[in-house]
CSV table of C-alpha atoms in Angstrom, one decimal:
chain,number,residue,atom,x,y,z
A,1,UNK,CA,0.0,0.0,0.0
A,2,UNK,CA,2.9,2.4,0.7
A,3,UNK,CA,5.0,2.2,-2.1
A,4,UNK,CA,1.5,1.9,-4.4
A,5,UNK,CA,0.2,5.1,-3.2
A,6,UNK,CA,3.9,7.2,-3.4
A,7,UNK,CA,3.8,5.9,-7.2
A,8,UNK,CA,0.8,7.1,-7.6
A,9,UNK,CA,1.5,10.4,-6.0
A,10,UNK,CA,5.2,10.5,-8.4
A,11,UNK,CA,3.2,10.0,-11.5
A,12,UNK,CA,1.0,12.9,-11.1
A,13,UNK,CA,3.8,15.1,-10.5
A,14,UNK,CA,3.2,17.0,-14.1
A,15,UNK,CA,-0.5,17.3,-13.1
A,16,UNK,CA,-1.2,21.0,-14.3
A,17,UNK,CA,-3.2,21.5,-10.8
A,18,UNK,CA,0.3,20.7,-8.8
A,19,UNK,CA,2.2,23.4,-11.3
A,20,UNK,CA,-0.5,25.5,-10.3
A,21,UNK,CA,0.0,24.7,-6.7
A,22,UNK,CA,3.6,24.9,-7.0
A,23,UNK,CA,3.8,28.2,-8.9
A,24,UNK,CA,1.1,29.7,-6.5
A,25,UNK,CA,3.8,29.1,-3.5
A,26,UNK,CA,6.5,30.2,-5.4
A,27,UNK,CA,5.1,33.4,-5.5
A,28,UNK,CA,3.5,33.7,-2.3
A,29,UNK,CA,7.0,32.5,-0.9
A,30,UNK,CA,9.0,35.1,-2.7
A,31,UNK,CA,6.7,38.1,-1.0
A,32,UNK,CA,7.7,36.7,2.3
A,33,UNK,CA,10.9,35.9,1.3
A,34,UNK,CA,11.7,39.7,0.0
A,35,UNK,CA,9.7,41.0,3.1
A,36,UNK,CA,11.5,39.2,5.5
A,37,UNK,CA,15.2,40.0,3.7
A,38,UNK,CA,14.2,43.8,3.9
A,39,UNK,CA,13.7,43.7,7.6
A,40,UNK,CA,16.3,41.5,8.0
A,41,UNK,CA,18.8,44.5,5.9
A,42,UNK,CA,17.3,46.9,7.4
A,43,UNK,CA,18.2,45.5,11.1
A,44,UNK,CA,21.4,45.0,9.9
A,45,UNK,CA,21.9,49.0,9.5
A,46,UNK,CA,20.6,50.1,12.6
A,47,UNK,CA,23.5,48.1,14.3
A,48,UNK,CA,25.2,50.8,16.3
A,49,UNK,CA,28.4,51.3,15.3
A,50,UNK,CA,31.6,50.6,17.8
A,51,UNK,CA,33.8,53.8,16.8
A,52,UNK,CA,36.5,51.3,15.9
A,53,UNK,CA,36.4,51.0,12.0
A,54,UNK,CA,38.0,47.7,11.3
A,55,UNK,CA,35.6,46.5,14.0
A,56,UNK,CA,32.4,47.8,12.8
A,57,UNK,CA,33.5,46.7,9.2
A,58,UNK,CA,33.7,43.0,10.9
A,59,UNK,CA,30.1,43.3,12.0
A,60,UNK,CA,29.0,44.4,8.7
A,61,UNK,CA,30.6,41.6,6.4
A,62,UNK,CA,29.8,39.0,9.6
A,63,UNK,CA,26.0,40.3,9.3
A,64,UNK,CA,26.2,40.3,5.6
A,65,UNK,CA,27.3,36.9,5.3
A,66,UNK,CA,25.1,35.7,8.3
A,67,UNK,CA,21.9,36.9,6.4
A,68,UNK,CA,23.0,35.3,3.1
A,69,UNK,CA,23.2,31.8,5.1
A,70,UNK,CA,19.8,32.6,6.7
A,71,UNK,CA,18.4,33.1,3.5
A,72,UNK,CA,19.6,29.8,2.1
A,73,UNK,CA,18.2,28.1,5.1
A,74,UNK,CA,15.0,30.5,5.0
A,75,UNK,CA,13.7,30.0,1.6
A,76,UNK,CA,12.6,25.7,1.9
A,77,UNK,CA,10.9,26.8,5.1
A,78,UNK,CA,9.1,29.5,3.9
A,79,UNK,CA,8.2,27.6,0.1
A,80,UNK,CA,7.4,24.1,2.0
A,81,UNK,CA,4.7,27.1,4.2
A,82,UNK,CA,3.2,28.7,1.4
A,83,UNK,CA,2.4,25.9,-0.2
A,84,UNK,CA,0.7,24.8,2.3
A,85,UNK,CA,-1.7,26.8,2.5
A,86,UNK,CA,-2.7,25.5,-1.4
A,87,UNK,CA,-3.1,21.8,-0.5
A,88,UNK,CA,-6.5,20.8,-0.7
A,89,UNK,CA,-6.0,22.3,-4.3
A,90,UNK,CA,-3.8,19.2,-4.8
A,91,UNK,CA,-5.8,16.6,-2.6
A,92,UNK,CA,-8.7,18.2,-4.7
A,93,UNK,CA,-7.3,16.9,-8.4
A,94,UNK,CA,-5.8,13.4,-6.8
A,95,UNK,CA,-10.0,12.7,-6.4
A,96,UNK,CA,-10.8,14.0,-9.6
A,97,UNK,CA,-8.2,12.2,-11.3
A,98,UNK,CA,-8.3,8.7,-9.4
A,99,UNK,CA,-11.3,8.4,-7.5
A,100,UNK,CA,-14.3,10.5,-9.3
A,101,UNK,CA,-17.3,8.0,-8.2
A,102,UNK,CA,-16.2,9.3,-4.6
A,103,UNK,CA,-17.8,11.9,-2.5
A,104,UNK,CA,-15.3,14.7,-2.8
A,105,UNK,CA,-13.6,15.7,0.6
A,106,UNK,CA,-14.5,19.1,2.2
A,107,UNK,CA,-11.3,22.1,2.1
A,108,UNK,CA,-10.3,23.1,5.5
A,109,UNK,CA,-11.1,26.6,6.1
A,110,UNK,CA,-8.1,28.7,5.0
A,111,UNK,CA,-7.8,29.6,9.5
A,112,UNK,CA,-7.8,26.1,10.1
A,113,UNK,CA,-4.9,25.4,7.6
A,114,UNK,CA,-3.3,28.3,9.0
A,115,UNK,CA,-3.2,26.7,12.8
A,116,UNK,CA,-2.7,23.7,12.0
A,117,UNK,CA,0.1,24.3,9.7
A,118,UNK,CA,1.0,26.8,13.0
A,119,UNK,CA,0.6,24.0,15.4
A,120,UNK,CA,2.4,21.1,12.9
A,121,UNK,CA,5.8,23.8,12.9
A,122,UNK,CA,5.8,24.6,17.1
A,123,UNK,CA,5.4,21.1,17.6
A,124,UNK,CA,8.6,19.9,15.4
A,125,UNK,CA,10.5,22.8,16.9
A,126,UNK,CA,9.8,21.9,20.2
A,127,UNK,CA,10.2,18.2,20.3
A,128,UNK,CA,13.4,18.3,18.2
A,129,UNK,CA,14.6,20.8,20.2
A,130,UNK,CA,14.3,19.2,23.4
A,131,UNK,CA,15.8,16.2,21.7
A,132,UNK,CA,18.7,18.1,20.9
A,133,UNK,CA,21.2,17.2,24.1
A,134,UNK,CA,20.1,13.6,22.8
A,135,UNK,CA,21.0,13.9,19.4
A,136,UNK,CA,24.3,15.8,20.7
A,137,UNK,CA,25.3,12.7,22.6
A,138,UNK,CA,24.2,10.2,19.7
A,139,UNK,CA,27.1,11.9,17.2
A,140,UNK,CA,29.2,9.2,18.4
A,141,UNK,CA,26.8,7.0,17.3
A,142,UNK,CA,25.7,8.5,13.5
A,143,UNK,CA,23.1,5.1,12.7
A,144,UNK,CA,21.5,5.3,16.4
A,145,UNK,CA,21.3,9.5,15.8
A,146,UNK,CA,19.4,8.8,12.0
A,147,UNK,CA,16.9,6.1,13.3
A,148,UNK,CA,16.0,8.4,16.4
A,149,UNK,CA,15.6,11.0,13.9
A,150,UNK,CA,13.5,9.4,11.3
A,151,UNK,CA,11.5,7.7,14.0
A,152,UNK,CA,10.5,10.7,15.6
A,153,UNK,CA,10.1,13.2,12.6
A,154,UNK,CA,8.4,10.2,11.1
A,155,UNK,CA,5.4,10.2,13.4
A,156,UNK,CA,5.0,14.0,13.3
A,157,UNK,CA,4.7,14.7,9.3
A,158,UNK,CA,2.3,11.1,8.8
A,159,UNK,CA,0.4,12.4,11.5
A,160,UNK,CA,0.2,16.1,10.1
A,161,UNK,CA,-0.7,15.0,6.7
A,162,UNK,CA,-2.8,12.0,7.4
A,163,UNK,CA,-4.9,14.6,9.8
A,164,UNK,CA,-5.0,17.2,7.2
A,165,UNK,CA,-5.8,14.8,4.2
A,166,UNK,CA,-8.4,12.8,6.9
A,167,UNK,CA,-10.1,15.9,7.9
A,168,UNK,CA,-11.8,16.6,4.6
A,169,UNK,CA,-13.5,13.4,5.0
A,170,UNK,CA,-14.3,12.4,8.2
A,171,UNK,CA,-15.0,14.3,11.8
A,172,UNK,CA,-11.6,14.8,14.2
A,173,UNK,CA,-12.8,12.0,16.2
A,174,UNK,CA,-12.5,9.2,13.2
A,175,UNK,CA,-9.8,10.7,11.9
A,176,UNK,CA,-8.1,10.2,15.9
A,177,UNK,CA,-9.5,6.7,15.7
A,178,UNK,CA,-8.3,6.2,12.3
A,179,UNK,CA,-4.8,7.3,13.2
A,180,UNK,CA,-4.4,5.4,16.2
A,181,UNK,CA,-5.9,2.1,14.5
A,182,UNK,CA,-2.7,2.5,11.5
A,183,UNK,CA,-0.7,4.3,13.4
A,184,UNK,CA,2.5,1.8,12.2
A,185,UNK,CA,1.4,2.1,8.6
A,186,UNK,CA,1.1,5.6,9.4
A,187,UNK,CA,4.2,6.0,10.6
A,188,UNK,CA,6.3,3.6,7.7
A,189,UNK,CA,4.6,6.5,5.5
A,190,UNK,CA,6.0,9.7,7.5
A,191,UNK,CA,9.2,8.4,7.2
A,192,UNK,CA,9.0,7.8,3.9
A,193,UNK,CA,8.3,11.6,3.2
A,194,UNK,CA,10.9,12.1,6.1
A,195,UNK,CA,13.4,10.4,3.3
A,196,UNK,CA,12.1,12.5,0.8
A,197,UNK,CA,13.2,15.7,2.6
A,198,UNK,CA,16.3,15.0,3.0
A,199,UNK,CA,16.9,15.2,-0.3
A,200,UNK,CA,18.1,18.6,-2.1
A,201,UNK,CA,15.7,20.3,-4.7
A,202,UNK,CA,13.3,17.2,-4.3
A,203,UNK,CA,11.9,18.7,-0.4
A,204,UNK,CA,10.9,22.1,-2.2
A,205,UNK,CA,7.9,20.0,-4.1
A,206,UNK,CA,7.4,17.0,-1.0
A,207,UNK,CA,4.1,19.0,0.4
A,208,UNK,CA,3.1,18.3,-2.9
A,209,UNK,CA,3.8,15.0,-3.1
A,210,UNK,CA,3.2,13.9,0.3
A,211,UNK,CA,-0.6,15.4,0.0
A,212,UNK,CA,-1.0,13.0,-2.8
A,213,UNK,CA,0.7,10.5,-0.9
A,214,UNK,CA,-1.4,10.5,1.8
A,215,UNK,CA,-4.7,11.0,0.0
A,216,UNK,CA,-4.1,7.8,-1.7
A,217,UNK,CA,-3.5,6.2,1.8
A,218,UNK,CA,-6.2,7.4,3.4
A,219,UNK,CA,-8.4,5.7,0.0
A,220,UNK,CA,-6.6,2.6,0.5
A,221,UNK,CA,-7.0,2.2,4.6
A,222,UNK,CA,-10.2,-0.4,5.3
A,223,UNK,CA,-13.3,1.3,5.0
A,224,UNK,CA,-14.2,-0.2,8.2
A,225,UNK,CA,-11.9,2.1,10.2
């Protein structure tokens, strides 16, 4: 069922809809990204200065350089955000394309994809974070460090997407239910995606792909459930 549904999700990559949905967050993604760069320069001038040239001209090059590194890492985030907020549009033309006798899901409200999206990032950050002394001490031991790191990242992103794919269909209770009843296939698909994002180029389009991913999942999971 896994490796069906991330096939199926692959082919429909040239899918006019996901261009759409990937152009769409390009462009929303390079507002922020401009915004966010002007603030950012504009902080970087109203550094006071130290009176000590060669000093203040290390601060400026050390800022300048520091923003240009922020960027790189800045720009995924913010593209993998805004096109989030476009996913149903994909979830939307994996129905239309593979399962038209089926009652079409219902979009999330553009707030609810906002906190949830909210919700999805504070919870990574946190957990991760707090895991960091662990990873620290598991650098001397790289495989333990990767499995601890799949396993838990794993959990998070199925359980983000499976919710936010779930939700058009069912009420938050079943989708709870659902998640808890496959929570290991669940799980064997987050780190799939996991996989997918750690690969350069490839993670700027994996919201796409894991929506379609998932949707197909979801399709595939006893109707029982």
């Amino acid at each position: 069922m896994i490796f069906a549904s991330l096939r199926l999700a692959l082919q429909q990559l040239p899918d006019p809809a996901f261009r759409q949905v990937l152009l769409r967050g390009l462009g929303v993604a390079v507002v922020i990204f401009l915004l966010l760069s002007v603030g950012f320069g504009y902080g970087i001038t109203e550094i006071p200065s130290t009176g000590t040239g060669w000093l203040d001209s290390l601060i400026v090059v050390g800022s300048g350089l520091g923003l240009f590194f922020l960027k790189l890492l800045l720009f995924p985030l913010v593209l993998t955000a805004a096109i989030g907020l476009f996913l149903d549009d994909v979830a939307a033309a994996v129905e239309q394309r593979y399962y038209p006798a089926d009652l079409p899901g219902q979009p999330l409200s553009t707030t609810a994809s906002l906190l949830q999206a909210a919700r999805f990032l504070l919870v990574v950050l946190l957990l991760n974070g707090a895991l960091l002394p662990v990873y620290l001490l598991l650098l001397f031991f790289p495989p333990l460090k990767l499995a601890l790191f799949f396993a838990v990242n794993g959990y998070l992103v199925s359980r983000e997407y499976f919710e936010q794919v779930a939700g058009r269909y069912r009420s938050r209770a079943e989708v709870d239910a659902m998640r808890l009843r496959h929570r290991g296939d669940l799980w064997l698909a987050g780190v799939v995606i996991v996989l997918l994002l750690t690969i350069p180029l490839v993670n700027l389009i994996v919201p796409i792909v894991a929506t379609a991913f998932m949707v197909h999942i979801f399709k595939r999971l006893p109707r029982a459930a």
